[in-house]
CSV table of C-alpha atoms in Angstrom, one decimal:
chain,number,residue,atom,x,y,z
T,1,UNK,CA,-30.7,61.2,6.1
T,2,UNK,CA,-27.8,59.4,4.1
T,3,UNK,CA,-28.5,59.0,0.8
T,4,UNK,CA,-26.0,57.0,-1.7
T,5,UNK,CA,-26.2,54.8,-4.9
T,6,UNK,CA,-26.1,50.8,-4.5
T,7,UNK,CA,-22.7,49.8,-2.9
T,8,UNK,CA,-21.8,53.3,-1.7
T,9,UNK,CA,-21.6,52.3,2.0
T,10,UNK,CA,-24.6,53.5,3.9
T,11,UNK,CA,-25.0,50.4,5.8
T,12,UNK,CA,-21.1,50.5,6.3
T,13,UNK,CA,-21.3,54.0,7.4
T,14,UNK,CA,-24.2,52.9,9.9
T,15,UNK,CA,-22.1,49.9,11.6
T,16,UNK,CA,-18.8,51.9,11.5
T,17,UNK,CA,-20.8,54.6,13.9
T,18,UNK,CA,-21.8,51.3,16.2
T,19,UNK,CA,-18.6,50.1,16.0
T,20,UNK,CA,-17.2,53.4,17.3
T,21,UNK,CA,-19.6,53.8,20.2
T,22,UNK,CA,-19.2,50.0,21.9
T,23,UNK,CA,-15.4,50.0,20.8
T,24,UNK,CA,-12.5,51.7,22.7
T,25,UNK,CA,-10.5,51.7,19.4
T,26,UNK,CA,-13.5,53.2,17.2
T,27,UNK,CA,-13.8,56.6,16.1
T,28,UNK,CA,-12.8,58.9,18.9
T,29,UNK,CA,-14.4,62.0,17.3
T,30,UNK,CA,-17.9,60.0,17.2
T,31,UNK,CA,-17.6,58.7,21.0
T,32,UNK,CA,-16.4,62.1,22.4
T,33,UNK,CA,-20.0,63.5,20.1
T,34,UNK,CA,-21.7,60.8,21.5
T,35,UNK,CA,-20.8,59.8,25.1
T,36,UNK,CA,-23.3,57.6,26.6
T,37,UNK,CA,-25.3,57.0,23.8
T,38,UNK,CA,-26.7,53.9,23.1
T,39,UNK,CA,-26.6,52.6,19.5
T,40,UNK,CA,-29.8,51.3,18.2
T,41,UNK,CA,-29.6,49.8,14.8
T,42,UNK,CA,-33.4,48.8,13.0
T,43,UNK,CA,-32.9,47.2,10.0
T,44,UNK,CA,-36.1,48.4,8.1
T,45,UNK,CA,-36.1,44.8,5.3
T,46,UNK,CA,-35.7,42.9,8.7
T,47,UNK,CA,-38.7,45.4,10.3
T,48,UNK,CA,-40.7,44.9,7.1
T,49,UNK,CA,-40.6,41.1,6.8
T,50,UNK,CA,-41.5,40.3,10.7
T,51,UNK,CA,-44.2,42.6,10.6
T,52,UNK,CA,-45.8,41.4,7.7
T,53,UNK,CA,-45.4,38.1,9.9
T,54,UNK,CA,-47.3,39.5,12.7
T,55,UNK,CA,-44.5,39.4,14.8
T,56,UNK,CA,-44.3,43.2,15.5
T,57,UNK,CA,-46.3,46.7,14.8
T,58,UNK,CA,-43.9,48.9,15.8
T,59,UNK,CA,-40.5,49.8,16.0
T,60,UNK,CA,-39.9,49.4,19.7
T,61,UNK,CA,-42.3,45.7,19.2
T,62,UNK,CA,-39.5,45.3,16.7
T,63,UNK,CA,-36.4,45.7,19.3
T,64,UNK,CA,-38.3,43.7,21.9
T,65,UNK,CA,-38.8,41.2,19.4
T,66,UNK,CA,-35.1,40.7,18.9
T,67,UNK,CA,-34.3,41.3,22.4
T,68,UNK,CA,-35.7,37.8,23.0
T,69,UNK,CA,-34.9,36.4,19.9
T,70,UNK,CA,-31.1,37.7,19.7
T,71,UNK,CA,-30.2,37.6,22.7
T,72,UNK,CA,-30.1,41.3,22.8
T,73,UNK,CA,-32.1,41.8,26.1
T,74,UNK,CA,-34.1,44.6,25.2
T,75,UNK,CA,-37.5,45.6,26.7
T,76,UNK,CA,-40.2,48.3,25.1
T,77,UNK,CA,-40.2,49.8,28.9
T,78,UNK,CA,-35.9,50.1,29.0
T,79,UNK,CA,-36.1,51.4,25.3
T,80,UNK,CA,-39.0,53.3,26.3
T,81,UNK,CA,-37.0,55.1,29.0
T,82,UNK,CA,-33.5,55.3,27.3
T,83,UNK,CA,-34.9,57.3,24.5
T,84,UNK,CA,-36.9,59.5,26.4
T,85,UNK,CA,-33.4,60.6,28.1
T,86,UNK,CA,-32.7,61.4,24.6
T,87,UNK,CA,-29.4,59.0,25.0
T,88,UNK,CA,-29.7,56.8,21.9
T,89,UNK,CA,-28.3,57.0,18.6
T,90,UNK,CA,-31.1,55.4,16.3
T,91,UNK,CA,-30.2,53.9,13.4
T,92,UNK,CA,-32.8,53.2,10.4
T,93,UNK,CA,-31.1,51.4,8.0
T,94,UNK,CA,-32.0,50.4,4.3
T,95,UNK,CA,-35.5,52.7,3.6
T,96,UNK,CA,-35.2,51.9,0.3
T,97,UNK,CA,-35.2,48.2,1.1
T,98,UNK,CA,-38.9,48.6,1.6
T,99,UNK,CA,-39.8,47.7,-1.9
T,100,UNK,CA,-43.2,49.1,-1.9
T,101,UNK,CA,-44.1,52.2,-2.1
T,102,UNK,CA,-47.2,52.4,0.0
T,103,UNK,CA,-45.8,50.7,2.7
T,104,UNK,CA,-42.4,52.9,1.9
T,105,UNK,CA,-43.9,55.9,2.8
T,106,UNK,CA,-45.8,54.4,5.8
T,107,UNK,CA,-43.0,53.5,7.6
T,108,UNK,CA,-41.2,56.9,6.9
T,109,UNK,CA,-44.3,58.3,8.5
T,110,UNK,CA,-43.5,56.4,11.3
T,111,UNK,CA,-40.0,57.1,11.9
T,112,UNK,CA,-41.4,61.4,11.5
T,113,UNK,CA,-43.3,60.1,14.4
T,114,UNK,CA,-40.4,58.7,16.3
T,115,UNK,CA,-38.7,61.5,16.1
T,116,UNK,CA,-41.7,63.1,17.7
T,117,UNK,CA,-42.2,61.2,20.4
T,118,UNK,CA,-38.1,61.2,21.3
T,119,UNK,CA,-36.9,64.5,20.0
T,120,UNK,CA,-34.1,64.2,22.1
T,121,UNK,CA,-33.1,61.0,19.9
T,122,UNK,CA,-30.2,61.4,17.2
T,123,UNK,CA,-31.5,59.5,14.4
T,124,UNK,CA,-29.8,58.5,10.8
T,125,UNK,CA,-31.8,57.2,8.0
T,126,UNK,CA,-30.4,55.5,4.9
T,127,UNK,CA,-31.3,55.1,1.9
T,128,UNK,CA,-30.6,54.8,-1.8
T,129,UNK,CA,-31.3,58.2,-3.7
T,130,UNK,CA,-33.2,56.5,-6.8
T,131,UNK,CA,-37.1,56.7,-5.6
T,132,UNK,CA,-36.7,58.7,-2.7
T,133,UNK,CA,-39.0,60.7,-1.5
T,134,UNK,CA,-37.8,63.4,0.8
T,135,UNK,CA,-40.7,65.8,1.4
T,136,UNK,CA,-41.6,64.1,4.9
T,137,UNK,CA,-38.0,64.0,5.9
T,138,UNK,CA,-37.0,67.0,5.3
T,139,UNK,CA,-40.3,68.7,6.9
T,140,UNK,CA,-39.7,67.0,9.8
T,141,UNK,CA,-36.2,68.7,10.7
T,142,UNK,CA,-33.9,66.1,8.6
T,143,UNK,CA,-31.0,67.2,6.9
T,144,UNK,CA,-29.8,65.5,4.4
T,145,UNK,CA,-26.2,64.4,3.0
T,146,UNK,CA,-24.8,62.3,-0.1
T,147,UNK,CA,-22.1,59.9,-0.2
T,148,UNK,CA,-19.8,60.8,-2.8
T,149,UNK,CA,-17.4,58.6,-5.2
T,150,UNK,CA,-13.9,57.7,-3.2
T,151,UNK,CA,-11.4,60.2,-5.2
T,152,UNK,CA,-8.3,59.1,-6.6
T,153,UNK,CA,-6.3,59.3,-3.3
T,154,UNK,CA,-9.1,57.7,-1.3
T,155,UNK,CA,-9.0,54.9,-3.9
T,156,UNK,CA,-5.6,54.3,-3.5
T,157,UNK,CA,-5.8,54.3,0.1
T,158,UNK,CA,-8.4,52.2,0.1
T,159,UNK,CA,-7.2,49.6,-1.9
T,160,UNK,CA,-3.4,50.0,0.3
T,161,UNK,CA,-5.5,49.2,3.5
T,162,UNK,CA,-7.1,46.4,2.0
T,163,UNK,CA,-4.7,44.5,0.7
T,164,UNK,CA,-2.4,44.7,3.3
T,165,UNK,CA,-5.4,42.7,5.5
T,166,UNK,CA,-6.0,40.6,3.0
T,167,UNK,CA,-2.1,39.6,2.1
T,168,UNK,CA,-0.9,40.4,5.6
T,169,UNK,CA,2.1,38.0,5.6
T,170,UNK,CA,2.7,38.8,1.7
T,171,UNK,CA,3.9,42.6,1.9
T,172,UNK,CA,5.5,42.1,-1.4
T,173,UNK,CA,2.3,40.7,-2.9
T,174,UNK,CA,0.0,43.7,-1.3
T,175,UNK,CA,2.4,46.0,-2.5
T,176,UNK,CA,2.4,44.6,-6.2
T,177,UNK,CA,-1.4,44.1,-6.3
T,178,UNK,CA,-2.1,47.8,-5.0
T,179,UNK,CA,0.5,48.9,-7.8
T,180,UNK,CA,-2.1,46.9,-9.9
T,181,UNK,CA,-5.2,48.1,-9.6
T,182,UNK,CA,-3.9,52.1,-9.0
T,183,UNK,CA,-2.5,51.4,-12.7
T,184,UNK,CA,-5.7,50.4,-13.7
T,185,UNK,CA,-7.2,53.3,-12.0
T,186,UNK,CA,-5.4,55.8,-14.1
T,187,UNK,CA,-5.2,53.5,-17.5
T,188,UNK,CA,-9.0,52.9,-18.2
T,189,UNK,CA,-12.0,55.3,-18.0
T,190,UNK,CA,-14.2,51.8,-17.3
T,191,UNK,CA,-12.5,51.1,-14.2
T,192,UNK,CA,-12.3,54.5,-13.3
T,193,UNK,CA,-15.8,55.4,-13.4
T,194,UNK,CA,-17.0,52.4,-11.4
T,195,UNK,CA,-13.6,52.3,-8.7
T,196,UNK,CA,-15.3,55.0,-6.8
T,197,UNK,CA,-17.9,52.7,-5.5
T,198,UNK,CA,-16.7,51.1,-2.3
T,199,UNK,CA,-18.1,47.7,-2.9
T,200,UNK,CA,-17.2,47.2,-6.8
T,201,UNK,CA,-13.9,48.8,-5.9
T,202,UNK,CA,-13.7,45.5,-3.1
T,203,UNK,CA,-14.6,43.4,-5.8
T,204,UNK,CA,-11.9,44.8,-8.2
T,205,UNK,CA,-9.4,44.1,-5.3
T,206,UNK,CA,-10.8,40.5,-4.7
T,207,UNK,CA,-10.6,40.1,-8.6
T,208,UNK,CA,-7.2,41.3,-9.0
T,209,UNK,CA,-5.7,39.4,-6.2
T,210,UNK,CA,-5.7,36.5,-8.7
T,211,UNK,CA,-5.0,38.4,-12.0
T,212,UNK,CA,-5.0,41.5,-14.5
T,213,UNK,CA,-8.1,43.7,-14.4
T,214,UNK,CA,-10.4,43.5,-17.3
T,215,UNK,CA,-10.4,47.0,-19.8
T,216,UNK,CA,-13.3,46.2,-20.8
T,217,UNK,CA,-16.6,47.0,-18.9
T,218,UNK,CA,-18.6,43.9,-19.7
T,219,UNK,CA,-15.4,41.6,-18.8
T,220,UNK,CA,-15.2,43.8,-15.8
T,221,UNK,CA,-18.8,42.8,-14.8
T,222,UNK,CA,-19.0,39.3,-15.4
T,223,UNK,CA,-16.0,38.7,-13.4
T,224,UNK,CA,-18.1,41.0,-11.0
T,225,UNK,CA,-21.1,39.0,-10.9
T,226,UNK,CA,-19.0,35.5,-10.1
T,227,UNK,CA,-17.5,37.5,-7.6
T,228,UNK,CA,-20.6,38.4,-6.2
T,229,UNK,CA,-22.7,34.8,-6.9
T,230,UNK,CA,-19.4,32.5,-5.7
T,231,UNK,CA,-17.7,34.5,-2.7
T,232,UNK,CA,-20.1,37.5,-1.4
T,233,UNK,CA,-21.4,36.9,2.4
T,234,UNK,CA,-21.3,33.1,1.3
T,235,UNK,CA,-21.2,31.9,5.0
T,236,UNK,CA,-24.3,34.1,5.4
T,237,UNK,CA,-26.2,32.8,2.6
């Protein structure tokens, strides 16, 4: 189980391990862990809403579902008999998503009995640590880890990598707006506490791409919240 506050990169953390197992250029320590394995991602919102549609029951339903919806060409039979072979990397993503907390702990009950029925599976759960409940998890066999706040250095890395994608024929521009948020980094206490979050620390770069970083926290979040009304997943929504 990963557990992290809003923004932390769970979800992030759960593509980047799919994005290692079907790429050649992913994450060579995760392929070599996980030769052959098939990545299975179930988005439990996505889970939640089409069965509440009567669209699926259960999580396999749920695959099979998209397998003829997305394209994805999945059966209940193939799934049945890939994760019996135990070569499948399942990936339950966004328990907390599940706003209710009757039907929260219903599906975790369901994903104990998963593991159950395919103990051979690997299987990551995320969720957000604020009304988690663990007990079931944990006395099923999960272990449990936390995503921590991106460190000074990781910051700066971070914010290096970013730019330099995001102003790639500008190297003089990256370079300066790096300079510019690192300074900020170290200048206010605000932006320090909240630059540890990988997604408001993406927004601070898109925000100071275009100008000085706010000292003060409520400036800081109002830009935030344009950025996040105006420009976040915009094409998706």
């Amino acid at each position: 189980v990963i557990l992290g506050d809003p923004g932390a990169g769970k979800s992030t953390l759960s593509r980047y391990l799919i994005l290692s197992l079907i790429d050649r250029e992913g994450d060579k320590r995760i392929r070599d862990r996980f030769a052959g394995y098939a990545p299975i991602l179930i988005e439990l919102r996505t889970f939640a809403i089409l069965r509440a549609e009567g669209k699926c029951e259960t999580f396999l339903e749920y695959l099979e579902f998209l397998g003829k919806t997305e394209g994805w060409y999945l059966t209940q039979a193939g799934l049945h008999a890939r994760l019996n072979d135990g070569r499948a990397l399942v990936l339950f993503d966004g328990l907390d998503e599940i706003f209710d907390p009757a039907d929260r702990e219903r599906v975790t009950n369901w994903i104990v009995g998963f593991a159950a029925t395919y103990p051979k599976v690997r299987i990551v759960v995320t969720t957000r640590i604020i009304g988690y409940q663990r007990r079931a998890l944990t006395n099923a066999g999960f272990a449990h880890y936390t995503l921590q706040d991106l460190d000074e250095s990781q910051v700066t890395a971070f914010v290096t990598q970013w730019y330099e994608l995001a102003l790639a024929n500008r190297p003089e521009d990256a370079a300066a707006r790096t300079k510019r948020i690192v300074e900020s980094f170290s200048q206010s206490a605000s932006i320090r506490q909240l630059a540890g979050n990988p997604m408001l620390l993406t927004i601070m770069a898109i925000i100071g791409k275009h100008q000085e970083l706010p000292r003060e926290r409520w400036k800081l979040y109002e830009h935030a919240t344009s950025v996040l009304i105006e420009h976040w997943d915009v094409k998706r929504h």
